[in-house]
Structures are given as structure tokens and as C-alpha cells.
Backbone as JSON, one array per atom type, in Angstrom:
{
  "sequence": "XXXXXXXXXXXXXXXXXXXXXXXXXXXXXXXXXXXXXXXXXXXXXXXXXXXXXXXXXXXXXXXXXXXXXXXXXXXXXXXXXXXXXXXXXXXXXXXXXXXXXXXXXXXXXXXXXXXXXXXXXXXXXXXXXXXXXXXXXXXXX",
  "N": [[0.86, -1.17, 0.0], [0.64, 2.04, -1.34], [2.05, 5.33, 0.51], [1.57, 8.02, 2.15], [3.63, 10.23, 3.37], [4.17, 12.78, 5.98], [6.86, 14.55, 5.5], [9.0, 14.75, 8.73], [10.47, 16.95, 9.71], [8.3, 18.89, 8.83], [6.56, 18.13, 10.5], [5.84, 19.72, 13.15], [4.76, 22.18, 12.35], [1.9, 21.27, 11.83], [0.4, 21.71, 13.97], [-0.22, 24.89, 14.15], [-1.06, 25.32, 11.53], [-3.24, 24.09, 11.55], [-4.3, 25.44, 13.73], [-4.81, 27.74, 12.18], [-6.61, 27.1, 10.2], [-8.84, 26.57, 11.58], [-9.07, 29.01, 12.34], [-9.64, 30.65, 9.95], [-12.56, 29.41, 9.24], [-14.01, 29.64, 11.83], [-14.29, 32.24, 11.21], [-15.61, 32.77, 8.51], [-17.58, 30.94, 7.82], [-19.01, 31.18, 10.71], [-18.65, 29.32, 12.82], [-16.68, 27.04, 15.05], [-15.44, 24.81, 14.29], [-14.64, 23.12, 16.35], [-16.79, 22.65, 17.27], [-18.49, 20.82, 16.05], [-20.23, 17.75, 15.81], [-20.17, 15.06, 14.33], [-21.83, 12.64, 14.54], [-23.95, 13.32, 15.44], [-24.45, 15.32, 13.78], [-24.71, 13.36, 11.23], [-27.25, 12.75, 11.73], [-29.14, 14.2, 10.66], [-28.65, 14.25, 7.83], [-29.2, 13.36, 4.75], [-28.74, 12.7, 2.02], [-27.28, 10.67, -0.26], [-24.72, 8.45, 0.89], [-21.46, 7.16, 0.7], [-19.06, 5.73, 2.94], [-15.44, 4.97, 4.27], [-13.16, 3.55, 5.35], [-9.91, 3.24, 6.98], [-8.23, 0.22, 8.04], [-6.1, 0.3, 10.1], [-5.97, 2.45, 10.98], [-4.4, 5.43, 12.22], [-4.72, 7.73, 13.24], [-8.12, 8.18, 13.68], [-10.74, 6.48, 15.07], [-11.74, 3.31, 14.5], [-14.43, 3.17, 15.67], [-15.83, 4.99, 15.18], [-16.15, 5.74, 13.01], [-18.23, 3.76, 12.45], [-20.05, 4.15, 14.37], [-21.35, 7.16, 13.12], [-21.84, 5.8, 10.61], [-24.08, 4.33, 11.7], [-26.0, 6.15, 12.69], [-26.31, 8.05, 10.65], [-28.72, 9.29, 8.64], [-29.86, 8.9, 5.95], [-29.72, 6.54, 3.2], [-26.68, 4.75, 3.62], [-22.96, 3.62, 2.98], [-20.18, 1.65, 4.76], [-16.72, 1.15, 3.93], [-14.36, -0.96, 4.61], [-11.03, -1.0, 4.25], [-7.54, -1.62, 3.82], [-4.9, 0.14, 5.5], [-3.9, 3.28, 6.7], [-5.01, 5.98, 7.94], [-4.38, 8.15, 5.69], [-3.35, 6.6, 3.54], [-3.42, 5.37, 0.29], [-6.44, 4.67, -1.47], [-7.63, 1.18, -1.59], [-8.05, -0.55, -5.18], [-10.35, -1.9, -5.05], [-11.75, -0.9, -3.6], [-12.42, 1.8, -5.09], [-13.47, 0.56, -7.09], [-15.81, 0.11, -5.81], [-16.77, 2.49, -4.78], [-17.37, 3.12, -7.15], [-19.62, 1.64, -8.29], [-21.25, 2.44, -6.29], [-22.05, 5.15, -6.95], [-23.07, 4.98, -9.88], [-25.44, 3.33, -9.0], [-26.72, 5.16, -7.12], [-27.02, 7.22, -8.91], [-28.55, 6.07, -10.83], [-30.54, 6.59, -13.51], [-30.86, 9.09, -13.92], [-29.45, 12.14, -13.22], [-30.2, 12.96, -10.01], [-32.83, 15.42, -9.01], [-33.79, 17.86, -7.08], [-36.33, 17.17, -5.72], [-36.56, 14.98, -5.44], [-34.53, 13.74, -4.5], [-34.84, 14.87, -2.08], [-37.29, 13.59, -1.22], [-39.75, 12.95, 1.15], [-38.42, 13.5, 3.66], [-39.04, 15.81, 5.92], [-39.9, 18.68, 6.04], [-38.26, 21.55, 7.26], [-38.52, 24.82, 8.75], [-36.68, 27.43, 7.53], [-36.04, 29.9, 7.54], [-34.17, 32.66, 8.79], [-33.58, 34.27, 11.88], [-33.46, 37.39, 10.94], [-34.78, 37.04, 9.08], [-37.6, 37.31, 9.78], [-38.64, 39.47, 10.91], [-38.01, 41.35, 8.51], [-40.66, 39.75, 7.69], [-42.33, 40.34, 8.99], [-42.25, 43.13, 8.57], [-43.01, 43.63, 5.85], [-45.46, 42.29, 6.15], [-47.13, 44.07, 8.04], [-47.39, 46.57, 6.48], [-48.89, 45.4, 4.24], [-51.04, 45.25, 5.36]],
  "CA": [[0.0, 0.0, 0.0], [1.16, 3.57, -1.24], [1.6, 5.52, 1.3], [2.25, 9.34, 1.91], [3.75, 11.06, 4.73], [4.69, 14.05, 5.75], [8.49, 14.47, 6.43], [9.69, 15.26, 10.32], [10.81, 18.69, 9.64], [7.1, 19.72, 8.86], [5.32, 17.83, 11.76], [5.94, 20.94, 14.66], [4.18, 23.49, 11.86], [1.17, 20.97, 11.5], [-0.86, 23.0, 15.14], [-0.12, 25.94, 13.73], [-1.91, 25.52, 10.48], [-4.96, 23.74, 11.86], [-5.25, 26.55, 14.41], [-5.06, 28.92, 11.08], [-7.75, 26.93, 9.02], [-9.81, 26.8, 12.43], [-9.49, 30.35, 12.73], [-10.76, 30.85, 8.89], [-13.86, 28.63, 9.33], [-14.72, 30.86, 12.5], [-14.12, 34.3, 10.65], [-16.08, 32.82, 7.33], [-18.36, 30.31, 8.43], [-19.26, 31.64, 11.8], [-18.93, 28.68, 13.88], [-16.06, 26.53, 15.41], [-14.4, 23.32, 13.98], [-14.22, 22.14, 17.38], [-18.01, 22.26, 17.81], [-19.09, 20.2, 15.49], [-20.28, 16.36, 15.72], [-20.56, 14.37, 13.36], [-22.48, 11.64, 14.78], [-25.15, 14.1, 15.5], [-25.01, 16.21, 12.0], [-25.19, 12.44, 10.25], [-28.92, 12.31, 11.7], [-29.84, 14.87, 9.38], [-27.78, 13.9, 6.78], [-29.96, 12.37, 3.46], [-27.87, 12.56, 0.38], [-26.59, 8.56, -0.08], [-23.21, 8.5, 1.6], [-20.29, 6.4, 0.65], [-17.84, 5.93, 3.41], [-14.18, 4.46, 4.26], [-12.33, 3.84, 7.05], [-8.7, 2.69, 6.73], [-8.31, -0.87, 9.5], [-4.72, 0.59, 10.44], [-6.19, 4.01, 10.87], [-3.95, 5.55, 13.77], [-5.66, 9.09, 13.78], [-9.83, 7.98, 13.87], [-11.12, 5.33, 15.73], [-12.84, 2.89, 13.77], [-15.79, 2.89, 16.05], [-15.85, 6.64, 14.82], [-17.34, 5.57, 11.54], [-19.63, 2.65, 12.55], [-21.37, 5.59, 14.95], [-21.21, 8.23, 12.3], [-22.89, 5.51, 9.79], [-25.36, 3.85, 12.31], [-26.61, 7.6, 13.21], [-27.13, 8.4, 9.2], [-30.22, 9.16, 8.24], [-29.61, 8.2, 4.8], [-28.29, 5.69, 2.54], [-24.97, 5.0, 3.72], [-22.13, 2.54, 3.29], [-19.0, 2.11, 5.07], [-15.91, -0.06, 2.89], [-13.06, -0.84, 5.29], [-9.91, -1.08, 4.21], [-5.99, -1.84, 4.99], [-4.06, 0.57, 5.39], [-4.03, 4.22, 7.21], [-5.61, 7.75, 7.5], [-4.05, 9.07, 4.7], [-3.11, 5.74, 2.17], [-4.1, 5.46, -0.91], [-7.19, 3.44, -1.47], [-7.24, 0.19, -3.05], [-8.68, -0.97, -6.21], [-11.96, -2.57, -4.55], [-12.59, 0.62, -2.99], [-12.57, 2.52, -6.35], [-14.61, 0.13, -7.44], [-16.8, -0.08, -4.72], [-17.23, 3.74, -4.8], [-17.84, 3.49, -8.98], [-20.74, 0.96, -8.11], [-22.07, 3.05, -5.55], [-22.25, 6.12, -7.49], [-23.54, 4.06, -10.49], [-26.52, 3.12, -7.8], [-27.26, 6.42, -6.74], [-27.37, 8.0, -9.95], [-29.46, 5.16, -12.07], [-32.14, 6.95, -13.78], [-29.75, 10.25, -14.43], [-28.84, 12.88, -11.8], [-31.88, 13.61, -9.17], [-33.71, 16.53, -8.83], [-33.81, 18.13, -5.04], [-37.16, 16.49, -4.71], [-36.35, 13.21, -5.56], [-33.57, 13.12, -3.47], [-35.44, 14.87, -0.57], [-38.51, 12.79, -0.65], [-40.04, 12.24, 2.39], [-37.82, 14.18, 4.42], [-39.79, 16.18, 6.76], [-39.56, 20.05, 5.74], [-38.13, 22.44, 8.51], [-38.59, 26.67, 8.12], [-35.2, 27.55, 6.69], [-35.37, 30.86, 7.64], [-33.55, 33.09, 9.73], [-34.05, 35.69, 12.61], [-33.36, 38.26, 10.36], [-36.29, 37.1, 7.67], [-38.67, 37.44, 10.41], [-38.17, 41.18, 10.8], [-38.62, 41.72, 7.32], [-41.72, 39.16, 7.0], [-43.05, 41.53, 10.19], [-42.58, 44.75, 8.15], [-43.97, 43.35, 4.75], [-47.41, 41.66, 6.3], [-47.53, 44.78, 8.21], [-47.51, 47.36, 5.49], [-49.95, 45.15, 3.72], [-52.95, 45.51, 5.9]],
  "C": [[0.9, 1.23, 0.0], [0.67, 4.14, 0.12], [2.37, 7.23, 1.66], [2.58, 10.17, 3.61], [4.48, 12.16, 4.9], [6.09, 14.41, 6.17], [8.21, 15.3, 8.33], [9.92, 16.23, 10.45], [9.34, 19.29, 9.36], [6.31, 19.42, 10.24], [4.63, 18.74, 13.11], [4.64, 22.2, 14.01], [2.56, 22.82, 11.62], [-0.22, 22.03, 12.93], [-0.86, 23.98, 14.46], [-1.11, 25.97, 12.38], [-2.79, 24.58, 10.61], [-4.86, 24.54, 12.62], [-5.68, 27.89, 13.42], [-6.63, 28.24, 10.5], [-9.2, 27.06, 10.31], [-10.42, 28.45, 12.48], [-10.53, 31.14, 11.35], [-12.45, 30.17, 8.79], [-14.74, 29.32, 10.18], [-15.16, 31.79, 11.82], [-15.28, 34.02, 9.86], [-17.61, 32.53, 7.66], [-19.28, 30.36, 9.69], [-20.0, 30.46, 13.03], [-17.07, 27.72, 14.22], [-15.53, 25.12, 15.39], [-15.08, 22.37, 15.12], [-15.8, 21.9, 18.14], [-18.72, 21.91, 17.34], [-19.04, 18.94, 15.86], [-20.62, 15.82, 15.38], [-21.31, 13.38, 13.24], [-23.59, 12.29, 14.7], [-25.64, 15.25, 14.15], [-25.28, 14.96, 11.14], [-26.64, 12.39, 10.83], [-29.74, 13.33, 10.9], [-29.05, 15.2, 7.99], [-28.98, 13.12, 5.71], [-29.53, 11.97, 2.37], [-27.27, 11.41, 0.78], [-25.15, 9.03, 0.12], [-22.22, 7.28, 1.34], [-18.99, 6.55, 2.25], [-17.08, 5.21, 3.63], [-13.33, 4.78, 5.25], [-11.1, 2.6, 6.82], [-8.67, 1.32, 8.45], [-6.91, -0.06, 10.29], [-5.16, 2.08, 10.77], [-5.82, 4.63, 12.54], [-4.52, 7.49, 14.41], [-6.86, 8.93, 14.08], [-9.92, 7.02, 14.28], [-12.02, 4.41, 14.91], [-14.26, 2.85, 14.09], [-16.3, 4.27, 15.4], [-16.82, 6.54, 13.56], [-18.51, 4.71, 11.52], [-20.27, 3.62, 13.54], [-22.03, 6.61, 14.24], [-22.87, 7.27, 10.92], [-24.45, 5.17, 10.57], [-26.43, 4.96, 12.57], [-27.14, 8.02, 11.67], [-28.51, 8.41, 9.1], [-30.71, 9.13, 6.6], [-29.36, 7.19, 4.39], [-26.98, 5.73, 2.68], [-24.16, 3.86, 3.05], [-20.74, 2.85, 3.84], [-17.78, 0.83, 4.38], [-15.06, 0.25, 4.44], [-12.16, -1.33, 4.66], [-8.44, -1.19, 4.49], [-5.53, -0.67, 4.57], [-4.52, 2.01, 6.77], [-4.7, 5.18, 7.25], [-5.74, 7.67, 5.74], [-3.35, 8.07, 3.67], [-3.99, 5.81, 1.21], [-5.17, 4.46, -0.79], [-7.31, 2.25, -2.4], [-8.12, -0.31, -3.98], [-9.96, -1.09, -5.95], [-12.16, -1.56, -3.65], [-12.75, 1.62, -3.87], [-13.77, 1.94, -6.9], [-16.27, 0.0, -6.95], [-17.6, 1.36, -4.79], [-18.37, 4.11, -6.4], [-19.19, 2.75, -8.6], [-21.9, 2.04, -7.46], [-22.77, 4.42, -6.08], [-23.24, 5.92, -8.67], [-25.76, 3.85, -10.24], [-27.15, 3.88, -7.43], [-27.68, 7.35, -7.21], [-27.84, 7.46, -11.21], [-30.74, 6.02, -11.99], [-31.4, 8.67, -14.45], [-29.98, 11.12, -12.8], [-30.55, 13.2, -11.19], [-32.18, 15.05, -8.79], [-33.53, 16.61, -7.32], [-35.3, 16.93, -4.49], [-37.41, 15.41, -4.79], [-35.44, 13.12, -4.71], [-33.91, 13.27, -2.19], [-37.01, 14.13, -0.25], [-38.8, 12.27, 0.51], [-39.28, 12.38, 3.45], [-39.03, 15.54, 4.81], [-39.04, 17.87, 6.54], [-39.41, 20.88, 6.77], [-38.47, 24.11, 8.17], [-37.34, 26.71, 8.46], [-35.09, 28.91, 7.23], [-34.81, 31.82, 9.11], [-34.09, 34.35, 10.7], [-34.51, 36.48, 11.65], [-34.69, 38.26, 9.29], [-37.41, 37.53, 8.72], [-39.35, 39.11, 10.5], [-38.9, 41.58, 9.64], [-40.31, 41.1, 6.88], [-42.73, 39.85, 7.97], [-43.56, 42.16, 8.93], [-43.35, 44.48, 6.94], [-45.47, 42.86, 5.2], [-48.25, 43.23, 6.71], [-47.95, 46.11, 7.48], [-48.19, 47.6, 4.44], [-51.23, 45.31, 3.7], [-53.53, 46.78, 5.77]]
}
């Protein structure tokens, strides 16, 4: 198994530039890396999910992904594989992915409301619309 790593002389600068991309995600995004969870954003997750979890994987826990999928609220799958994090994947996980994609997109690409069928519609909008949907009803009468 290919396998890519990052030389020894970079490893000290790796905090440093995850506390940078953290800090862009704040600034942009306006929330915090570190307060997200993924077990709990896969329950409103719907779009069919492919996933992959290396057996050797010394950064994620494998239980990490069998929680992540069991919590889905989609179509999922999870392939396991040998190797690490960050190896290349092998053949029967290319393939596995080509199938799956294949699977997901028989019939040609889906429409939003084919893919959201039967997903339970929330109100999307924000503080801020409320305000405005105030001043417009009110202006009406």
C-alpha cells in the first residue's frame, strides 16, 4: 500500500496551520471546527453516503465511523480497508465507490425532490427574515 507522509521537519508546523484553518472557518463560516459532531449532523444527513475507514487508521477510531454511519439518516455505506488515514485506497474501494455512485445516480442525476422525498420540511429561515416578513405583512394591511 502507497503511502504518503509528511516528512519530520514539517510535523511541529502541522498545530499551527490547523489553528489557522480553524481560525478561517470561524471568521467565514461563523462557527467553530471544534463544535461540530458528526455523529449528531449524520442524523440529518440524506444525500446517499459512501464511506471508508482505513483498519490501520492511527488518527480515527474505527468505532468513529460505525457511529457516524449507524446515526445516518440516509443511505450509507461504510468499505473498510488496509491501510491508514491518509493511504491510498485500493482498487476494490474505487470500485466499490464506482458501483455506488452508479446506484445512486441510475435513472440520471436527481432533482432536489427526488432526493429529498419524504424528508420532513423544517422553516429555513432566519431571525433576520422574520423582521422583514413583520414589516412586509404589516404594510400590507
Amino acid at each position: 500500500i502507497a503511502k504518503t507522509q509528511l516528512p519530520r521537519l514539517l510535523l511541529p508546523l502541522t498545530g499551527p496551520v490547523l489553528r489557522v484553518i480553524e481560525g478561517r472557518v470561524a471568521k467565514k463560516a461563523h462557527f467553530s471546527l471544534r463544535e461540530v459532531d458528526s455523529t449528531v449532523s449524520a442524523q440529518e444527513c440524506w444525500v446517499p453516503a459512501l464511506f471508508c475507514h482505513g483498519q490501520s487508521d492511527s488518527l480515527i477510531p474505527s468505532t468513529h465511523s460505525d457511529q457516524i454511519v449507524a446515526a445516518y439518516a440516509g443511505d450509507s455505506r461504510l468499505v473498510r480497508v488496509k491501510g491508514d488515514h491518509n493511504d491510498l485506497r485500493p482498487l476494490h474501494f474505487q470500485q466499490a465507490a464506482r458501483l455506488f455512485f452508479k446506484g445512486v445516480l441510475r435513472g440520471g442525476i436527481k432533482t432536489p425532490e427526488q432526493l429529498f422525498a419524504g424528508v420532513k420540511e423544517q422553516d429555513d429561515r432566519h431571525e433576520d427574515d422574520d423582521d422583514d416578513d413583520t414589516a412586509s405583512s404589516s404594510s400590507s394591511e
